């Protein structure tokens, strides 16, 4: 944080030369300008703050502390001063899709110049879709059902996500839910480090890089921002933020915001309803001291879109939405032999108490409530010693709903005679078949803190720190009653449950996981030759202890795992001249096994539970190497990076067939993988009001091991073998991606177009099924009106998403070893398993009115 603030001082000096360029239509200062150097007239306190004067030393040692806010700025356009509003400067490279950096590794970012012009409901993952290597998919126009992302062929569960310095991946399976994180209006920067985490990044799942998100700071003057949105599929959303300005005769300032959005499903029945609140308090004083508190609260009620297999997509496309009662199972066929099950690709609009009723859309809800709180603070203890402290707390409670058709007289129960036990609903036995509500319920408590001391002496900077976290995650999956109309008696699923004859609640899973993380780290950065040469080296040592309790009968009750992992890193950056620089970095990253690998769960039979525990898994280890070149001047910013990864113990979920001929899942280490590729991006400041941006990636990711499979042979017997996956292209790793964006902004008017091309992606390790390449295009346009009363920057804008209305599979939800029958290395003929996919969102028009006040 100490050195980042001084990057801004140099950046401001560099940017001041932009005024002399005849191609630059607007006066320019860097979009990363900090608030620390506030003019004396804005200071409410008598004691004036000093300007920060530390050297501009790039580093990969740490980035948990949030950046400061951009000052309110005005732009000179055609001789008139115009306030662009909402943090948009009109100057950032590539329309806000690129920022200058001296980091000795690959880093890309989007800023308010881009964010402020997009659909305000977009989540952070959607906002970085054009950056190099970012393969982003969504399922709805407003991003309320989340989305998925891979970077350089590594999925979002292999990446670490932080907001204001604290981790927001699920501590159990490391999933990320981008719709819950932060409102775009309060989002200052989203920073993507494609290759590696920083030393102080608080993650145990970042084998493929990190995404750091920073909120804007409260403004120094009282005011705020409001916007209203309406669009396709009855989408509505409102947002309001109030900034207090400086509070009394202090340096404290705060903002409080609230948003609420709703939309109908674009295919099939269902809707999303999201309520979201945020606050941030900042107090800075003296020379570099700062305390901030950020709190985010989210409540989401929505219905899910189903994942589908290729056979269903080819037959039904986006699905047949049945408009009349009794047509719930249109076109549904069962699996037969090597053919996967084929079913409608939307959930049923109407309910029936049959097996088809389990696909009733009201049983596929996803209610969730979560609260994030973080207090990143910086204290300048001496002229050479800085303490940074980031305590945080994460709470979440909710589920992913599902339907289940079950004869309660034959409720599966481990240890009962013939594996059968009478089930009771509300104390009444029921011998008939019923549709039940069977959500997967999770409750998480997650406190932690990252502490670090940074000592500087001349050209040397030493950082020593410690990350500690202790989390408790309770996960259950009870069966519960539904109303006569098919809706759950309780959407949360924590009451009206099926109770078995022995008095226990019937559960699909029932676990408690406690995770302790201890991670000391140390790093040193040396700046030589007048800061033209910077050398970084560091080490963190991650100690993770997991204690699990499985409350299901006949399952292993207690399990404990301990992991110890040393993670060294090193980097060199050299400035050839004031415009050109090169860098080389190497880092070690890892991802813990997911917590569900510790437990048996699911339905019970003579062969045991349908999901098998695999507690002996080793962490997934990646060694990443990068070499890059950057050219940065007043008009152009560009970079190109070569990268190489080596993976060991790749973790993935495998579906197999047990000795009883029943399908079951487990988690395995899938051996090795390596990848090579090139990332590149280039953007400009305004050239006659135009700011183009282009990104590119070439990726060659290859599986290095033959993987084990089990399944049925042609005679119907269960067999096991290895298949020849060695040398095949890894799943979810498109060979090429191209991003293009162009922004026109003359002050009153703005217009933008962006395009993303993603090459085909294999969905199996055997490369026998894939999703085709696709192109997605979006347009934004708007007009800034003159000041109207208290509204300082009234703006009207229109966002058109997926303008060609292309219908395509955007994400591989569950890669498999193989989709079709193959002959193994030892001659066994083994059947495959169908991968599943998600359908990308269609064309949508979103109109927004907004203004600062």
PDB file of C-alpha atoms in Angstrom, residues 179-405:
ATOM      1  CA  UNK A 179     -23.918 -11.831  -8.091  1.00  0.00           C
ATOM      2  CA  UNK A 180     -23.480 -11.481  -4.310  1.00  0.00           C
ATOM      3  CA  UNK A 181     -20.256  -9.471  -4.157  1.00  0.00           C
ATOM      4  CA  UNK A 182     -20.667  -5.738  -4.805  1.00  0.00           C
ATOM      5  CA  UNK A 183     -22.816  -3.250  -6.720  1.00  0.00           C
ATOM      6  CA  UNK A 184     -21.122  -1.908  -9.836  1.00  0.00           C
ATOM      7  CA  UNK A 185     -21.852   1.703  -8.797  1.00  0.00           C
ATOM      8  CA  UNK A 186     -19.562   1.242  -5.780  1.00  0.00           C
ATOM      9  CA  UNK A 187     -16.878  -0.661  -7.651  1.00  0.00           C
ATOM     10  CA  UNK A 188     -13.744   1.311  -8.460  1.00  0.00           C
ATOM     11  CA  UNK A 189     -11.396  -1.276  -9.941  1.00  0.00           C
ATOM     12  CA  UNK A 190     -11.376  -4.975 -10.792  1.00  0.00           C
ATOM     13  CA  UNK A 191      -7.811  -6.234 -11.090  1.00  0.00           C
ATOM     14  CA  UNK A 192      -7.024  -9.571 -12.753  1.00  0.00           C
ATOM     15  CA  UNK A 193      -3.621 -11.155 -12.084  1.00  0.00           C
ATOM     16  CA  UNK A 194      -3.729 -13.990 -14.606  1.00  0.00           C
ATOM     17  CA  UNK A 195      -0.703 -15.906 -13.410  1.00  0.00           C
ATOM     18  CA  UNK A 196      -0.216 -15.836  -9.664  1.00  0.00           C
ATOM     19  CA  UNK A 197      -1.400 -14.545  -6.319  1.00  0.00           C
ATOM     20  CA  UNK A 198       0.571 -11.998  -4.326  1.00  0.00           C
ATOM     21  CA  UNK A 199       2.425 -13.135  -1.217  1.00  0.00           C
ATOM     22  CA  UNK A 200      -0.219 -11.699   1.094  1.00  0.00           C
ATOM     23  CA  UNK A 201      -3.243 -12.895  -0.907  1.00  0.00           C
ATOM     24  CA  UNK A 202      -5.454 -14.735   1.626  1.00  0.00           C
ATOM     25  CA  UNK A 203      -6.316 -17.824  -0.430  1.00  0.00           C
ATOM     26  CA  UNK A 204      -5.995 -21.598  -0.291  1.00  0.00           C
ATOM     27  CA  UNK A 205      -7.463 -22.101  -3.765  1.00  0.00           C
ATOM     28  CA  UNK A 206      -5.495 -19.730  -6.017  1.00  0.00           C
ATOM     29  CA  UNK A 207      -3.596 -22.142  -8.233  1.00  0.00           C
ATOM     30  CA  UNK A 208      -4.586 -20.040 -11.251  1.00  0.00           C
ATOM     31  CA  UNK A 209      -4.270 -16.381 -10.236  1.00  0.00           C
ATOM     32  CA  UNK A 210      -6.439 -13.835  -8.427  1.00  0.00           C
ATOM     33  CA  UNK A 211      -9.160 -11.246  -8.980  1.00  0.00           C
ATOM     34  CA  UNK A 212      -8.939  -8.274  -6.596  1.00  0.00           C
ATOM     35  CA  UNK A 213     -11.894  -5.893  -6.313  1.00  0.00           C
ATOM     36  CA  UNK A 214     -11.775  -2.457  -4.712  1.00  0.00           C
ATOM     37  CA  UNK A 215     -14.697  -0.240  -3.731  1.00  0.00           C
ATOM     38  CA  UNK A 216     -14.723   3.514  -4.245  1.00  0.00           C
ATOM     39  CA  UNK A 217     -14.019   5.695  -1.238  1.00  0.00           C
ATOM     40  CA  UNK A 218     -16.649   7.995   0.259  1.00  0.00           C
ATOM     41  CA  UNK A 219     -16.581  11.456  -1.265  1.00  0.00           C
ATOM     42  CA  UNK A 220     -15.217  14.438   0.604  1.00  0.00           C
ATOM     43  CA  UNK A 221     -18.366  16.485   0.030  1.00  0.00           C
ATOM     44  CA  UNK A 222     -21.888  15.475   0.894  1.00  0.00           C
ATOM     45  CA  UNK A 223     -23.756  14.036  -2.055  1.00  0.00           C
ATOM     46  CA  UNK A 224     -24.473  10.718  -3.665  1.00  0.00           C
ATOM     47  CA  UNK A 225     -25.632   8.859  -6.729  1.00  0.00           C
ATOM     48  CA  UNK A 226     -28.944   7.414  -7.951  1.00  0.00           C
ATOM     49  CA  UNK A 227     -29.958   5.362 -10.957  1.00  0.00           C
ATOM     50  CA  UNK A 228     -33.006   3.564 -12.261  1.00  0.00           C
ATOM     51  CA  UNK A 229     -32.908   0.726 -14.800  1.00  0.00           C
ATOM     52  CA  UNK A 230     -35.528  -0.968 -16.923  1.00  0.00           C
ATOM     53  CA  UNK A 231     -35.060  -3.541 -19.642  1.00  0.00           C
ATOM     54  CA  UNK A 232     -35.843  -6.802 -21.352  1.00  0.00           C
ATOM     55  CA  UNK A 233     -37.610  -9.615 -19.505  1.00  0.00           C
ATOM     56  CA  UNK A 234     -39.262  -7.142 -17.124  1.00  0.00           C
ATOM     57  CA  UNK A 235     -35.895  -6.250 -15.661  1.00  0.00           C
ATOM     58  CA  UNK A 236     -36.101  -3.433 -13.116  1.00  0.00           C
ATOM     59  CA  UNK A 237     -33.460  -2.135 -10.743  1.00  0.00           C
ATOM     60  CA  UNK A 238     -32.923   0.884  -8.543  1.00  0.00           C
ATOM     61  CA  UNK A 239     -29.818   2.093  -6.744  1.00  0.00           C
ATOM     62  CA  UNK A 240     -29.177   4.949  -4.308  1.00  0.00           C
ATOM     63  CA  UNK A 241     -26.010   5.980  -2.471  1.00  0.00           C
ATOM     64  CA  UNK A 242     -25.610   8.751   0.088  1.00  0.00           C
ATOM     65  CA  UNK A 243     -22.159  10.190   0.815  1.00  0.00           C
ATOM     66  CA  UNK A 244     -21.832  12.033   4.131  1.00  0.00           C
ATOM     67  CA  UNK A 245     -18.765  14.041   3.157  1.00  0.00           C
ATOM     68  CA  UNK A 246     -16.422  14.921   6.001  1.00  0.00           C
ATOM     69  CA  UNK A 247     -18.273  14.370   9.271  1.00  0.00           C
ATOM     70  CA  UNK A 248     -17.894  17.364  11.550  1.00  0.00           C
ATOM     71  CA  UNK A 249     -14.392  18.607  12.207  1.00  0.00           C
ATOM     72  CA  UNK A 250     -12.837  15.228  11.413  1.00  0.00           C
ATOM     73  CA  UNK A 251     -11.331  13.354   8.511  1.00  0.00           C
ATOM     74  CA  UNK A 252     -14.027  10.688   8.702  1.00  0.00           C
ATOM     75  CA  UNK A 253     -16.392  10.212   5.809  1.00  0.00           C
ATOM     76  CA  UNK A 254     -18.820   7.448   4.813  1.00  0.00           C
ATOM     77  CA  UNK A 255     -21.395   6.285   2.323  1.00  0.00           C
ATOM     78  CA  UNK A 256     -24.421   4.024   2.539  1.00  0.00           C
ATOM     79  CA  UNK A 257     -26.121   2.456  -0.473  1.00  0.00           C
ATOM     80  CA  UNK A 258     -29.024   0.174  -1.287  1.00  0.00           C
ATOM     81  CA  UNK A 259     -30.144  -1.500  -4.487  1.00  0.00           C
ATOM     82  CA  UNK A 260     -32.956  -3.810  -5.471  1.00  0.00           C
ATOM     83  CA  UNK A 261     -33.398  -5.588  -8.767  1.00  0.00           C
ATOM     84  CA  UNK A 262     -35.780  -8.074 -10.302  1.00  0.00           C
ATOM     85  CA  UNK A 263     -36.119  -9.865 -13.647  1.00  0.00           C
ATOM     86  CA  UNK A 264     -38.090 -12.710 -15.171  1.00  0.00           C
ATOM     87  CA  UNK A 265     -36.368 -15.725 -16.681  1.00  0.00           C
ATOM     88  CA  UNK A 266     -35.662 -15.344 -20.368  1.00  0.00           C
ATOM     89  CA  UNK A 267     -36.404 -19.026 -20.950  1.00  0.00           C
ATOM     90  CA  UNK A 268     -38.755 -21.147 -18.926  1.00  0.00           C
ATOM     91  CA  UNK A 269     -40.527 -20.066 -15.747  1.00  0.00           C
ATOM     92  CA  UNK A 270     -38.862 -18.318 -12.840  1.00  0.00           C
ATOM     93  CA  UNK A 271     -37.458 -14.993 -11.687  1.00  0.00           C
ATOM     94  CA  UNK A 272     -34.685 -13.354  -9.666  1.00  0.00           C
ATOM     95  CA  UNK A 273     -35.123 -10.815  -6.870  1.00  0.00           C
ATOM     96  CA  UNK A 274     -32.051  -9.286  -5.280  1.00  0.00           C
ATOM     97  CA  UNK A 275     -31.725  -6.872  -2.346  1.00  0.00           C
ATOM     98  CA  UNK A 276     -28.273  -5.510  -1.673  1.00  0.00           C
ATOM     99  CA  UNK A 277     -26.821  -3.006   0.804  1.00  0.00           C
ATOM    100  CA  UNK A 278     -23.323  -1.601   1.249  1.00  0.00           C
ATOM    101  CA  UNK A 279     -21.487   0.875   3.422  1.00  0.00           C
ATOM    102  CA  UNK A 280     -17.937   2.129   3.663  1.00  0.00           C
ATOM    103  CA  UNK A 281     -16.372   4.346   6.309  1.00  0.00           C
ATOM    104  CA  UNK A 282     -12.922   5.882   5.898  1.00  0.00           C
ATOM    105  CA  UNK A 283     -10.790   7.908   8.272  1.00  0.00           C
ATOM    106  CA  UNK A 284      -7.310   9.009   7.224  1.00  0.00           C
ATOM    107  CA  UNK A 285      -4.984  11.323   9.111  1.00  0.00           C
ATOM    108  CA  UNK A 286      -1.405  12.413   9.446  1.00  0.00           C
ATOM    109  CA  UNK A 287       1.102  11.092   6.962  1.00  0.00           C
ATOM    110  CA  UNK A 288      -0.269   7.820   5.595  1.00  0.00           C
ATOM    111  CA  UNK A 289      -2.550   6.576   8.392  1.00  0.00           C
ATOM    112  CA  UNK A 290      -5.889   5.182   7.340  1.00  0.00           C
ATOM    113  CA  UNK A 291      -8.697   3.094   8.823  1.00  0.00           C
ATOM    114  CA  UNK A 292     -11.596   1.912   6.697  1.00  0.00           C
ATOM    115  CA  UNK A 293     -14.591  -0.337   7.230  1.00  0.00           C
ATOM    116  CA  UNK A 294     -16.530  -1.937   4.372  1.00  0.00           C
ATOM    117  CA  UNK A 295     -19.737  -3.928   4.952  1.00  0.00           C
ATOM    118  CA  UNK A 296     -21.760  -5.690   2.250  1.00  0.00           C
ATOM    119  CA  UNK A 297     -25.103  -7.390   2.778  1.00  0.00           C
ATOM    120  CA  UNK A 298     -26.941  -9.419   0.151  1.00  0.00           C
ATOM    121  CA  UNK A 299     -30.249 -11.251  -0.027  1.00  0.00           C
ATOM    122  CA  UNK A 300     -31.165 -13.155  -3.169  1.00  0.00           C
ATOM    123  CA  UNK A 301     -34.280 -15.110  -4.024  1.00  0.00           C
ATOM    124  CA  UNK A 302     -34.189 -16.772  -7.424  1.00  0.00           C
ATOM    125  CA  UNK A 303     -34.971 -19.832  -9.484  1.00  0.00           C
ATOM    126  CA  UNK A 304     -32.214 -21.752 -11.216  1.00  0.00           C
ATOM    127  CA  UNK A 305     -31.685 -22.479 -14.880  1.00  0.00           C
ATOM    128  CA  UNK A 306     -30.992 -26.182 -15.484  1.00  0.00           C
ATOM    129  CA  UNK A 307     -27.683 -27.526 -16.681  1.00  0.00           C
ATOM    130  CA  UNK A 308     -28.091 -29.610 -19.825  1.00  0.00           C
ATOM    131  CA  UNK A 309     -26.233 -32.265 -21.788  1.00  0.00           C
ATOM    132  CA  UNK A 310     -25.394 -32.065 -25.476  1.00  0.00           C
ATOM    133  CA  UNK A 311     -28.150 -34.445 -26.544  1.00  0.00           C
ATOM    134  CA  UNK A 312     -30.780 -32.271 -24.833  1.00  0.00           C
ATOM    135  CA  UNK A 313     -29.338 -29.105 -26.381  1.00  0.00           C
ATOM    136  CA  UNK A 314     -29.382 -30.585 -29.862  1.00  0.00           C
ATOM    137  CA  UNK A 315     -32.995 -31.694 -29.478  1.00  0.00           C
ATOM    138  CA  UNK A 316     -34.591 -28.845 -27.516  1.00  0.00           C
ATOM    139  CA  UNK A 317     -32.229 -25.870 -27.835  1.00  0.00           C
ATOM    140  CA  UNK A 318     -33.251 -23.211 -25.328  1.00  0.00           C
ATOM    141  CA  UNK A 319     -36.204 -25.359 -24.283  1.00  0.00           C
ATOM    142  CA  UNK A 320     -39.938 -25.795 -24.748  1.00  0.00           C
ATOM    143  CA  UNK A 321     -41.820 -23.688 -22.210  1.00  0.00           C
ATOM    144  CA  UNK A 322     -45.083 -25.530 -21.671  1.00  0.00           C
ATOM    145  CA  UNK A 323     -47.937 -23.064 -21.325  1.00  0.00           C
ATOM    146  CA  UNK A 324     -50.686 -25.531 -20.479  1.00  0.00           C
ATOM    147  CA  UNK A 325     -51.085 -27.687 -17.418  1.00  0.00           C
ATOM    148  CA  UNK A 326     -50.245 -31.346 -17.787  1.00  0.00           C
ATOM    149  CA  UNK A 327     -47.465 -30.932 -20.359  1.00  0.00           C
ATOM    150  CA  UNK A 328     -44.620 -31.192 -17.900  1.00  0.00           C
ATOM    151  CA  UNK A 329     -42.449 -33.858 -19.477  1.00  0.00           C
ATOM    152  CA  UNK A 330     -42.355 -32.868 -23.126  1.00  0.00           C
ATOM    153  CA  UNK A 331     -39.801 -34.896 -25.031  1.00  0.00           C
ATOM    154  CA  UNK A 332     -38.174 -36.424 -21.966  1.00  0.00           C
ATOM    155  CA  UNK A 333     -36.406 -39.715 -22.629  1.00  0.00           C
ATOM    156  CA  UNK A 334     -34.364 -41.901 -20.317  1.00  0.00           C
ATOM    157  CA  UNK A 335     -30.765 -42.965 -20.726  1.00  0.00           C
ATOM    158  CA  UNK A 336     -30.297 -46.245 -22.529  1.00  0.00           C
ATOM    159  CA  UNK A 337     -26.991 -48.010 -23.002  1.00  0.00           C
ATOM    160  CA  UNK A 338     -24.427 -45.464 -24.103  1.00  0.00           C
ATOM    161  CA  UNK A 339     -27.059 -42.823 -24.831  1.00  0.00           C
ATOM    162  CA  UNK A 340     -27.424 -40.038 -22.241  1.00  0.00           C
ATOM    163  CA  UNK A 341     -30.800 -39.038 -20.885  1.00  0.00           C
ATOM    164  CA  UNK A 342     -32.549 -36.400 -23.003  1.00  0.00           C
ATOM    165  CA  UNK A 343     -34.897 -33.914 -21.380  1.00  0.00           C
ATOM    166  CA  UNK A 344     -36.390 -30.493 -21.833  1.00  0.00           C
ATOM    167  CA  UNK A 345     -33.845 -27.765 -21.163  1.00  0.00           C
ATOM    168  CA  UNK A 346     -36.176 -25.681 -18.976  1.00  0.00           C
ATOM    169  CA  UNK A 347     -37.863 -26.586 -15.730  1.00  0.00           C
ATOM    170  CA  UNK A 348     -41.583 -27.350 -15.668  1.00  0.00           C
ATOM    171  CA  UNK A 349     -43.989 -24.452 -15.348  1.00  0.00           C
ATOM    172  CA  UNK A 350     -46.723 -26.601 -13.785  1.00  0.00           C
ATOM    173  CA  UNK A 351     -46.640 -29.078 -10.930  1.00  0.00           C
ATOM    174  CA  UNK A 352     -47.738 -32.699 -10.836  1.00  0.00           C
ATOM    175  CA  UNK A 353     -47.188 -35.243  -8.046  1.00  0.00           C
ATOM    176  CA  UNK A 354     -45.244 -37.553 -10.335  1.00  0.00           C
ATOM    177  CA  UNK A 355     -41.571 -38.053 -11.087  1.00  0.00           C
ATOM    178  CA  UNK A 356     -41.851 -35.087 -13.466  1.00  0.00           C
ATOM    179  CA  UNK A 357     -42.850 -32.958 -10.484  1.00  0.00           C
ATOM    180  CA  UNK A 358     -39.290 -33.007  -9.188  1.00  0.00           C
ATOM    181  CA  UNK A 359     -38.438 -30.667 -12.075  1.00  0.00           C
ATOM    182  CA  UNK A 360     -41.073 -28.113 -11.061  1.00  0.00           C
ATOM    183  CA  UNK A 361     -39.402 -24.709 -11.184  1.00  0.00           C
ATOM    184  CA  UNK A 362     -40.486 -23.619  -7.698  1.00  0.00           C
ATOM    185  CA  UNK A 363     -38.479 -26.516  -6.271  1.00  0.00           C
ATOM    186  CA  UNK A 364     -35.335 -25.161  -7.974  1.00  0.00           C
ATOM    187  CA  UNK A 365     -34.889 -22.043  -5.882  1.00  0.00           C
ATOM    188  CA  UNK A 366     -31.641 -20.610  -4.566  1.00  0.00           C
ATOM    189  CA  UNK A 367     -32.318 -18.380  -1.541  1.00  0.00           C
ATOM    190  CA  UNK A 368     -29.202 -16.996   0.069  1.00  0.00           C
ATOM    191  CA  UNK A 369     -28.242 -14.328   2.592  1.00  0.00           C
ATOM    192  CA  UNK A 370     -24.679 -13.273   3.196  1.00  0.00           C
ATOM    193  CA  UNK A 371     -22.779 -10.516   4.975  1.00  0.00           C
ATOM    194  CA  UNK A 372     -19.178  -9.486   4.310  1.00  0.00           C
ATOM    195  CA  UNK A 373     -17.226  -7.116   6.541  1.00  0.00           C
ATOM    196  CA  UNK A 374     -13.628  -5.997   6.197  1.00  0.00           C
ATOM    197  CA  UNK A 375     -11.529  -3.355   7.963  1.00  0.00           C
ATOM    198  CA  UNK A 376      -8.338  -2.802   5.968  1.00  0.00           C
ATOM    199  CA  UNK A 377      -6.211  -0.277   7.831  1.00  0.00           C
ATOM    200  CA  UNK A 378      -2.754   1.206   7.452  1.00  0.00           C
ATOM    201  CA  UNK A 379      -0.640   2.806  10.186  1.00  0.00           C
ATOM    202  CA  UNK A 380       2.631   4.602   9.564  1.00  0.00           C
ATOM    203  CA  UNK A 381       4.567   3.705  12.697  1.00  0.00           C
ATOM    204  CA  UNK A 382       7.752   5.478  11.645  1.00  0.00           C
ATOM    205  CA  UNK A 383       9.156   7.001   8.471  1.00  0.00           C
ATOM    206  CA  UNK A 384      10.397   3.524   7.546  1.00  0.00           C
ATOM    207  CA  UNK A 385       7.859   1.130   9.109  1.00  0.00           C
ATOM    208  CA  UNK A 386       4.207   0.617   8.126  1.00  0.00           C
ATOM    209  CA  UNK A 387       1.663  -1.743   9.683  1.00  0.00           C
ATOM    210  CA  UNK A 388      -1.236  -2.979   7.561  1.00  0.00           C
ATOM    211  CA  UNK A 389      -4.060  -4.878   9.245  1.00  0.00           C
ATOM    212  CA  UNK A 390      -7.052  -6.405   7.441  1.00  0.00           C
ATOM    213  CA  UNK A 391      -9.492  -8.210   9.751  1.00  0.00           C
ATOM    214  CA  UNK A 392     -12.639  -9.601   8.155  1.00  0.00           C
ATOM    215  CA  UNK A 393     -15.763 -11.627   8.798  1.00  0.00           C
ATOM    216  CA  UNK A 394     -17.847 -13.654   6.334  1.00  0.00           C
ATOM    217  CA  UNK A 395     -21.313 -15.041   7.099  1.00  0.00           C
ATOM    218  CA  UNK A 396     -23.559 -16.921   4.717  1.00  0.00           C
ATOM    219  CA  UNK A 397     -26.753 -18.924   4.952  1.00  0.00           C
ATOM    220  CA  UNK A 398     -28.765 -20.419   2.110  1.00  0.00           C
ATOM    221  CA  UNK A 399     -29.209 -23.274  -0.287  1.00  0.00           C
ATOM    222  CA  UNK A 400     -29.445 -24.542  -3.801  1.00  0.00           C
ATOM    223  CA  UNK A 401     -32.868 -26.146  -4.072  1.00  0.00           C
ATOM    224  CA  UNK A 402     -33.907 -29.367  -5.760  1.00  0.00           C
ATOM    225  CA  UNK A 403     -36.837 -31.720  -6.146  1.00  0.00           C
ATOM    226  CA  UNK A 404     -36.831 -35.415  -5.233  1.00  0.00           C
ATOM    227  CA  UNK A 405     -39.433 -38.084  -5.958  1.00  0.00           C
TER     228      UNK A 405
END
